[in-house]
mmCIF file of C-alpha atoms in Angstrom:
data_model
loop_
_atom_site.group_PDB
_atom_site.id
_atom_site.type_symbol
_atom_site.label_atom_id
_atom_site.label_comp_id
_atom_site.label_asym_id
_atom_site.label_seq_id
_atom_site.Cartn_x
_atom_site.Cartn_y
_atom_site.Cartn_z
ATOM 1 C CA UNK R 1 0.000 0.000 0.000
ATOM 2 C CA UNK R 2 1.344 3.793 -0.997
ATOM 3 C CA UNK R 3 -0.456 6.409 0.193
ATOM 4 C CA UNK R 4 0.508 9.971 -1.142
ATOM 5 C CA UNK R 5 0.178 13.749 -0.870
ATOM 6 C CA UNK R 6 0.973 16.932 -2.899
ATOM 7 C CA UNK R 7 -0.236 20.457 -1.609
ATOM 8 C CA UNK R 8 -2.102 21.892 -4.770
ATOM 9 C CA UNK R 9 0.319 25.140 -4.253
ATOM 10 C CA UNK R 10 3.402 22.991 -4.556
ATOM 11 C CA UNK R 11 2.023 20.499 -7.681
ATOM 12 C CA UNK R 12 3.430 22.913 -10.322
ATOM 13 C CA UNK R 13 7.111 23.253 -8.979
ATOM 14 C CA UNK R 14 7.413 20.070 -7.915
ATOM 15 C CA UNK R 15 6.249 18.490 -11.589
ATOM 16 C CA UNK R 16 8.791 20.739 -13.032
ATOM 17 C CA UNK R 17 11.771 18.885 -11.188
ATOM 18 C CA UNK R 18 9.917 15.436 -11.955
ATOM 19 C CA UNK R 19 8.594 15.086 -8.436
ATOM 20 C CA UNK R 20 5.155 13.882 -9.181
ATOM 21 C CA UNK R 21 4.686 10.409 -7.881
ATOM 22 C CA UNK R 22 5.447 8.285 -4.685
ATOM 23 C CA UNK R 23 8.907 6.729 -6.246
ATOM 24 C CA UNK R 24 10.538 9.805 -7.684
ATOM 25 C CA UNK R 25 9.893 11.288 -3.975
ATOM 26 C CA UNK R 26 11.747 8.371 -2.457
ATOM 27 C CA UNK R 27 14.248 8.280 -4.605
ATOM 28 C CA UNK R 28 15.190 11.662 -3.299
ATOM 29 C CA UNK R 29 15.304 10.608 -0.156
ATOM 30 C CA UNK R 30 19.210 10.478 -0.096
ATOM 31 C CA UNK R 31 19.861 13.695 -2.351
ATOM 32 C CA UNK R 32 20.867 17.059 -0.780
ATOM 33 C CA UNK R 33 22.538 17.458 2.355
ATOM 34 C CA UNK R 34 21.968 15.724 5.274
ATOM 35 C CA UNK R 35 20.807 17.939 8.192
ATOM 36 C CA UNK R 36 19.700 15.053 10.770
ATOM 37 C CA UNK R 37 19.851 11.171 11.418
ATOM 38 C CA UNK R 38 19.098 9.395 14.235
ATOM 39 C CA UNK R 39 17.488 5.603 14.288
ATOM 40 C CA UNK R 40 16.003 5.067 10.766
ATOM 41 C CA UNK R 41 15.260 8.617 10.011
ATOM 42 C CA UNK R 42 16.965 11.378 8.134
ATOM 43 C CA UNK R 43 16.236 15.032 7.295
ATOM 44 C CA UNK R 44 18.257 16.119 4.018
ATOM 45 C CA UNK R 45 17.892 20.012 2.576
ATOM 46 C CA UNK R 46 17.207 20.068 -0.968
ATOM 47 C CA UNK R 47 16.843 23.162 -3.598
ATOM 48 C CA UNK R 48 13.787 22.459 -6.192
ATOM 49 C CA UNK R 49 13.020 24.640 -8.351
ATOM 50 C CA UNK R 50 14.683 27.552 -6.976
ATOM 51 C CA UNK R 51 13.556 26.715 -3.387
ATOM 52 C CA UNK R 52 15.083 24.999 -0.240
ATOM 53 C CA UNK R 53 13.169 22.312 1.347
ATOM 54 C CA UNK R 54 13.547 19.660 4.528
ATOM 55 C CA UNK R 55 12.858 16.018 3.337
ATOM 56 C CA UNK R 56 11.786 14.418 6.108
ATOM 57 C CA UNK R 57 12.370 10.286 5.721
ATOM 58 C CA UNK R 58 11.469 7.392 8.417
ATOM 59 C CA UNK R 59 12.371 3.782 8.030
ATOM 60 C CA UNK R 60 11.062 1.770 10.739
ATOM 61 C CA UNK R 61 7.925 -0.356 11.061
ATOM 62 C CA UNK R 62 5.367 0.350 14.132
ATOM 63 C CA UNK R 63 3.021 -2.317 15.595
ATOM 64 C CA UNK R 64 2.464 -0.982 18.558
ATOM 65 C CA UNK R 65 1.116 2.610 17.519
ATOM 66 C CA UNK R 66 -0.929 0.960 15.181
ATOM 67 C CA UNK R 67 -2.436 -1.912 17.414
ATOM 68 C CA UNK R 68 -3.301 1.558 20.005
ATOM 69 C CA UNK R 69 -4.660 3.477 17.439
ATOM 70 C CA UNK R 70 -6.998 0.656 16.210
ATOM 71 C CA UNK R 71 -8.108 0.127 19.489
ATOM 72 C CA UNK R 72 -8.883 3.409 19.904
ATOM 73 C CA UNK R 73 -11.249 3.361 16.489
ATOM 74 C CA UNK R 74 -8.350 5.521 14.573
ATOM 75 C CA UNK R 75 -7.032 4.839 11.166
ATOM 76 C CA UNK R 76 -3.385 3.752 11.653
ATOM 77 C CA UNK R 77 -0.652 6.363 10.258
ATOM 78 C CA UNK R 78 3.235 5.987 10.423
ATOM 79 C CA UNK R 79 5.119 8.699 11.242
ATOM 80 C CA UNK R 80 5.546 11.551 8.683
ATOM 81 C CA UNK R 81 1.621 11.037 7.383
ATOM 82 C CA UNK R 82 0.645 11.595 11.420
ATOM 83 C CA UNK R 83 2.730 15.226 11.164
ATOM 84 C CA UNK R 84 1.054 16.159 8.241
ATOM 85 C CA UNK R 85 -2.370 15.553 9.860
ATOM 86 C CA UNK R 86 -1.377 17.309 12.805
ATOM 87 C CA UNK R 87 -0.225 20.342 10.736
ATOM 88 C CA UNK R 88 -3.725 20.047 8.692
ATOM 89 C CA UNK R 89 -5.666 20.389 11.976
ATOM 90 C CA UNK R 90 -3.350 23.509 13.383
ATOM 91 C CA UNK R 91 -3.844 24.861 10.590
ATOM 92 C CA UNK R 92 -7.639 24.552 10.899
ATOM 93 C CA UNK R 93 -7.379 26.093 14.191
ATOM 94 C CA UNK R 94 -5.795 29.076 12.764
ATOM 95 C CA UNK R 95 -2.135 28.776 14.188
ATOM 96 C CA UNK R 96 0.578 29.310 12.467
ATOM 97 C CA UNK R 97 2.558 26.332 11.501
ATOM 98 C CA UNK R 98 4.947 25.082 8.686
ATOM 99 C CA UNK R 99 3.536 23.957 5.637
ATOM 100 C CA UNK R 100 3.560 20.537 4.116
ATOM 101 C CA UNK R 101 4.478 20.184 0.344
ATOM 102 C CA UNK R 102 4.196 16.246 0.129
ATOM 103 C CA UNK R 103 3.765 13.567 2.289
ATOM 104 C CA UNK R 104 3.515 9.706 1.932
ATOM 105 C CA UNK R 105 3.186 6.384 3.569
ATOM 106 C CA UNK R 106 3.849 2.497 2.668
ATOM 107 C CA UNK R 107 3.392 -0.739 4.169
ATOM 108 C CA UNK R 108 4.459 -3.874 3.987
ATOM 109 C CA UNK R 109 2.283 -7.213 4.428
ATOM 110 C CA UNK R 110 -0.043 -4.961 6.268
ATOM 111 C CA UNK R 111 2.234 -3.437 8.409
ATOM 112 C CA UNK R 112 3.240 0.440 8.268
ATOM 113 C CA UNK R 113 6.786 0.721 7.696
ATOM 114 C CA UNK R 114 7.781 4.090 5.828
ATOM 115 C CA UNK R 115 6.979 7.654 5.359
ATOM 116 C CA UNK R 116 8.094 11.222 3.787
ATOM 117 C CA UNK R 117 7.582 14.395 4.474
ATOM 118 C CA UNK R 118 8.610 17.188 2.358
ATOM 119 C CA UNK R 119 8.336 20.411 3.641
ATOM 120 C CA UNK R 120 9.449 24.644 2.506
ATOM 121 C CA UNK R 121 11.743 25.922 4.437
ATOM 122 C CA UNK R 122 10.693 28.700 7.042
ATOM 123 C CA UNK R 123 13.016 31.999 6.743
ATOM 124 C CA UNK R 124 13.687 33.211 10.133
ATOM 125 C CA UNK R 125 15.816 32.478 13.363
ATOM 126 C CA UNK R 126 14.353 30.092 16.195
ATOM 127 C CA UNK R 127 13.082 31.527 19.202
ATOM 128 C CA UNK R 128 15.918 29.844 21.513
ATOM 129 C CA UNK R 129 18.550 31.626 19.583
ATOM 130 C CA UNK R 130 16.688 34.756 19.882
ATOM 131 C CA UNK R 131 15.847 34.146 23.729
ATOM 132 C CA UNK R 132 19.580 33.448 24.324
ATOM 133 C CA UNK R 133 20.593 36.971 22.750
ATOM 134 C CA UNK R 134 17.751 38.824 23.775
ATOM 135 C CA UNK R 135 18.050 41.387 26.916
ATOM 136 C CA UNK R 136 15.984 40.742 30.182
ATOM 137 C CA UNK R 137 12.769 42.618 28.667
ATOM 138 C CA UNK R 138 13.003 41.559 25.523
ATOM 139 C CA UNK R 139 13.345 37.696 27.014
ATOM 140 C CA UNK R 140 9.951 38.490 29.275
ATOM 141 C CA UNK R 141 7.863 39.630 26.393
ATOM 142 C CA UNK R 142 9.164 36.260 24.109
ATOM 143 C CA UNK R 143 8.274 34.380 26.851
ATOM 144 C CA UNK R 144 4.785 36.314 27.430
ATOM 145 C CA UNK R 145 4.250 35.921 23.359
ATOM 146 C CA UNK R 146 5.036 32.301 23.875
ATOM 147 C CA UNK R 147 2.475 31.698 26.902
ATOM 148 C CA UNK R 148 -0.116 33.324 24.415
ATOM 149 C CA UNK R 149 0.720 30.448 21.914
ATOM 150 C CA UNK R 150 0.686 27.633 24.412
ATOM 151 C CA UNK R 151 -2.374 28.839 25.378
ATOM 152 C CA UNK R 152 -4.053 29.187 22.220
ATOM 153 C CA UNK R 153 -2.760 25.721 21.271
ATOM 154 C CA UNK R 154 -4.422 23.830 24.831
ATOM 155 C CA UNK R 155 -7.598 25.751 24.448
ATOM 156 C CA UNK R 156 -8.186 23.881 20.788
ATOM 157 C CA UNK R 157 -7.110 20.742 22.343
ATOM 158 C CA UNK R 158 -3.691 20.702 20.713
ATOM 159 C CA UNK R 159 -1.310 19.529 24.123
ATOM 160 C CA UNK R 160 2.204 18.343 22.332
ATOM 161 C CA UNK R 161 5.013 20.134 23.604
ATOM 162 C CA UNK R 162 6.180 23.149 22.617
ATOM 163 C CA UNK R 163 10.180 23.769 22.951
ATOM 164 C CA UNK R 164 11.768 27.131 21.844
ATOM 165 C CA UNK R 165 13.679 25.413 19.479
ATOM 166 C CA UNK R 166 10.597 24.216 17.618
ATOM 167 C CA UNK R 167 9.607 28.110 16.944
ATOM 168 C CA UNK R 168 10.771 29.975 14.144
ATOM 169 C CA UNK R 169 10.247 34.040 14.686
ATOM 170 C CA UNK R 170 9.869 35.754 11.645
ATOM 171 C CA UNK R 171 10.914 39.046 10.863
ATOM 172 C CA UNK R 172 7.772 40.553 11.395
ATOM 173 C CA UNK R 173 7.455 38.606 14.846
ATOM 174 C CA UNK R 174 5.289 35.968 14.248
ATOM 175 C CA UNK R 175 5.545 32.665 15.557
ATOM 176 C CA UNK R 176 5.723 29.965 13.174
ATOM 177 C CA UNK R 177 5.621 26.639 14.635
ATOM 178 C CA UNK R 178 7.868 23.688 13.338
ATOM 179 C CA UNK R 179 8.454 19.910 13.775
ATOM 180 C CA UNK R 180 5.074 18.672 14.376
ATOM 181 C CA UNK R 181 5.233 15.167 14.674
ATOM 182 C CA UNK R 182 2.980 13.578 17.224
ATOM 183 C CA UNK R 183 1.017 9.994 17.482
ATOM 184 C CA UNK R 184 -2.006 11.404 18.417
ATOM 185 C CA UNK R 185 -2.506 14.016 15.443
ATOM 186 C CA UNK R 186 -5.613 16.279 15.724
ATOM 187 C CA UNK R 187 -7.079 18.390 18.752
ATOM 188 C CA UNK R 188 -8.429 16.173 21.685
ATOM 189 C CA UNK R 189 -11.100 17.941 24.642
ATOM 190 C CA UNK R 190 -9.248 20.310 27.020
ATOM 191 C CA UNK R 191 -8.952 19.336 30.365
ATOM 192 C CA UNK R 192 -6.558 20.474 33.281
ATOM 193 C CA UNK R 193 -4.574 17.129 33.398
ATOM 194 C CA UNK R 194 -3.810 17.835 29.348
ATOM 195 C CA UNK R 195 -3.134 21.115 29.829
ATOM 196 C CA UNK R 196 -0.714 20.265 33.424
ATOM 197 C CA UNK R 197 0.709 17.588 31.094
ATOM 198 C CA UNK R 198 1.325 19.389 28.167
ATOM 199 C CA UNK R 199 3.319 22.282 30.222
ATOM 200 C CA UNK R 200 5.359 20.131 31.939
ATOM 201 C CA UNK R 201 6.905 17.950 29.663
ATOM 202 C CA UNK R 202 7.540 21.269 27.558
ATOM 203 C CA UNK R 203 9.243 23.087 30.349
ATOM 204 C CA UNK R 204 11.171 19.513 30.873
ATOM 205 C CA UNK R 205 12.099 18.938 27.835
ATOM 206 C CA UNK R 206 13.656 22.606 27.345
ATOM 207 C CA UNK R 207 15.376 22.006 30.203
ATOM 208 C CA UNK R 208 17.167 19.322 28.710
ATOM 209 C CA UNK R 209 17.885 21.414 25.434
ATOM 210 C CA UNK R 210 19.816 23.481 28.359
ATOM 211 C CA UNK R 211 16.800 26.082 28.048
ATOM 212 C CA UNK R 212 16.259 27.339 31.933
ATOM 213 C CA UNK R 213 13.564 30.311 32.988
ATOM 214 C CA UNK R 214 14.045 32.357 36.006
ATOM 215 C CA UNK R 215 10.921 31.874 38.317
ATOM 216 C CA UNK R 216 9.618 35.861 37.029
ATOM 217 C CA UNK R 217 9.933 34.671 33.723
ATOM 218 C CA UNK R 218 8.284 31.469 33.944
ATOM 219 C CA UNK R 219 5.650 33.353 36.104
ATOM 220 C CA UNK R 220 5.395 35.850 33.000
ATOM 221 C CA UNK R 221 4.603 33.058 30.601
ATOM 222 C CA UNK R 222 1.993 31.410 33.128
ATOM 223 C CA UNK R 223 -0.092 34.673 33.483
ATOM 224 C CA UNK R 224 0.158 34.845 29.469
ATOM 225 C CA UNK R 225 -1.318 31.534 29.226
ATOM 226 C CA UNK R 226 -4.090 32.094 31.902
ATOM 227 C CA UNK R 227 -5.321 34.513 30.233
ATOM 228 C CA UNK R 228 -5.030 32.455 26.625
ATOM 229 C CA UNK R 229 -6.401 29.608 28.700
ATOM 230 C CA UNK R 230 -9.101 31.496 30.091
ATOM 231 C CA UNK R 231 -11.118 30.130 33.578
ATOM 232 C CA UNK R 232 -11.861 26.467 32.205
ATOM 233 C CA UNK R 233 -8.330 25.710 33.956
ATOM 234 C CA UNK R 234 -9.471 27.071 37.070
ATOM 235 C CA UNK R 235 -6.437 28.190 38.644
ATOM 236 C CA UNK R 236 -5.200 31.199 40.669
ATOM 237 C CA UNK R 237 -1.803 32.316 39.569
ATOM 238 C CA UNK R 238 0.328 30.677 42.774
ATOM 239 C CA UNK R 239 -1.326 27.371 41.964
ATOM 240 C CA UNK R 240 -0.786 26.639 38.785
ATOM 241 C CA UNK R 241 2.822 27.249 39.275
ATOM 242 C CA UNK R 242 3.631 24.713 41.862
ATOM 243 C CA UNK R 243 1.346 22.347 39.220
ATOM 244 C CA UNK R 244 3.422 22.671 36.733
ATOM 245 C CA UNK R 245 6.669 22.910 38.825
ATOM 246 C CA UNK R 246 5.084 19.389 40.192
ATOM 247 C CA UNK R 247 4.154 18.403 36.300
ATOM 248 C CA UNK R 248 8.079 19.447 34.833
ATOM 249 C CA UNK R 249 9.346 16.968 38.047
ATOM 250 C CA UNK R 250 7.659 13.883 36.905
ATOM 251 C CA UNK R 251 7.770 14.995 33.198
ATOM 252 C CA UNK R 252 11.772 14.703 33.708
ATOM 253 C CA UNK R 253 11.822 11.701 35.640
ATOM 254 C CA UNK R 254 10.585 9.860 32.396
ATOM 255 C CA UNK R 255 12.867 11.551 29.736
ATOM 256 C CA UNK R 256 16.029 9.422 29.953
ATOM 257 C CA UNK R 257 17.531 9.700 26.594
ATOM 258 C CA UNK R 258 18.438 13.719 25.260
ATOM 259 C CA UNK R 259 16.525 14.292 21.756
ATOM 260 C CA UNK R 260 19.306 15.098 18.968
ATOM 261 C CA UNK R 261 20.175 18.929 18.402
ATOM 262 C CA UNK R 262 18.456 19.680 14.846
ATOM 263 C CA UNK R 263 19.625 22.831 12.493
ATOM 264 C CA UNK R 264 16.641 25.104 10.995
ATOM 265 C CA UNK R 265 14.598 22.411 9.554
ATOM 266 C CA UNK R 266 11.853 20.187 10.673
ATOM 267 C CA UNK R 267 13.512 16.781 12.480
#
């Protein structure tokens, strides 16, 4: 089984460099310069037609993910075809997130086992970089503009984690978000537990990209997200912070491996 995906905006320039149909996309899988690889996947930057891109490539079969999605009344999706539906539905919700050019999936005597994803790059510099060079007020209003996002992302039911370095800032200061994989795609029904979740293993997880927030700045991005959040969370100020101090503790305690550094592309 092939499954396979061309954004309408993309057909044109991607027929002109003969990129039209599920085996000339894999056979560029190797092509360009390799930007990531870690455990069957790769990320390689490409110029078509006048135009870098990040193809995305994973080579590894899932049985689990697709035994839990069954059971859970879901069509089964490997990897790359699950970040393009997650992007579809952020999209919907009227966030701003990296586009998707082309995307596939295979499998293999029933079982899912490979998938592309070829996506424009986004101009701009990532939001860590920025943080790390911005001055003390400049850091607090990132951080505020961040809380908005985060915010706006739990209240549609979107929970993943957000890390700085999955945030590209745009000249004109818009956050564009990046990297978008997840194995549940699509928004789920808010509810404080998500939204505890969701900002803890964020706040963990930048911790181990050796992102750390003073407690006024992390208090500036919690008031930010209140109000984004609005009062279904249904917490004062003081106690959503020692949640989600108590949330980033156990998110930690179950990240034992450190996710591979990626350059400005999608991972």
């Amino acid at each position: 089984m092939q499954r396979l995906y061309v954004n309408p905006r993309f057909r044109e320039p991607l027929a002109r460099v003969d990129l039209e149909s599920f085996e000339q996309f894999v056979a560029r899988a190797d092509q360009g310069e390799l930007v990531a690889e870690d455990k069957g996947r790769s990320t390689h930057r490409l110029t078509l037609d006048g135009q870098t891109y990040y193809l995305k490539t994973v080579h590894k079969p899932i049985v689990a993910p697709m035994v839990e999605a069954l059971l859970a009344l879901r069509k089964p999706h490997h990897y790359c075809w699950r970040e393009k539906l997650q992007v579809d539905a952020l999209q919907a919700h009227g966030i701003d997130v990296m586009e998707v050019a082309a995307a596939g999936e295979s499998s293999s005597r029933g079982i899912l086992d490979f998938s592309f994803l070829l996506a424009p790059e986004v101009s701009g510099a990532f939001l860590d970089q920025i943080y790390v060079a911005a001055g003390p007020q400049q850091q607090r209003a990132l951080l505020e503009q961040l809380g908005a996002l985060v915010g706006q992302l739990h209240s549609g039911g979107f929970f993943a984690p957000v890390r700085m370095k999955d945030i590209v800032v745009k000249d004109d200061g818009r956050f564009v978000m990046i990297d978008r994989e997840t194995r549940k795609p699509g928004p789920r029904r808010f509810s404080r537990h998500h939204a505890l979740q969701g900002l803890g293993r964020t706040l963990a997880r930048q911790q181990r990209d050796g992102v750390h927030w003073e407690e006024e700045e992390l208090a500036a991005h919690l008031r930010a997200y209140r109000t984004a959040v609005g009062a279904k969370l249904g917490l004062n100020e003081s106690e959503l912070e020692q949640k989600v101090h108590e949330s980033t503790r156990k998110a930690l305690s179950l990240i034992h491996i450190s996710e591979p550094t990626r350059p400005n592309a999608p991972s």
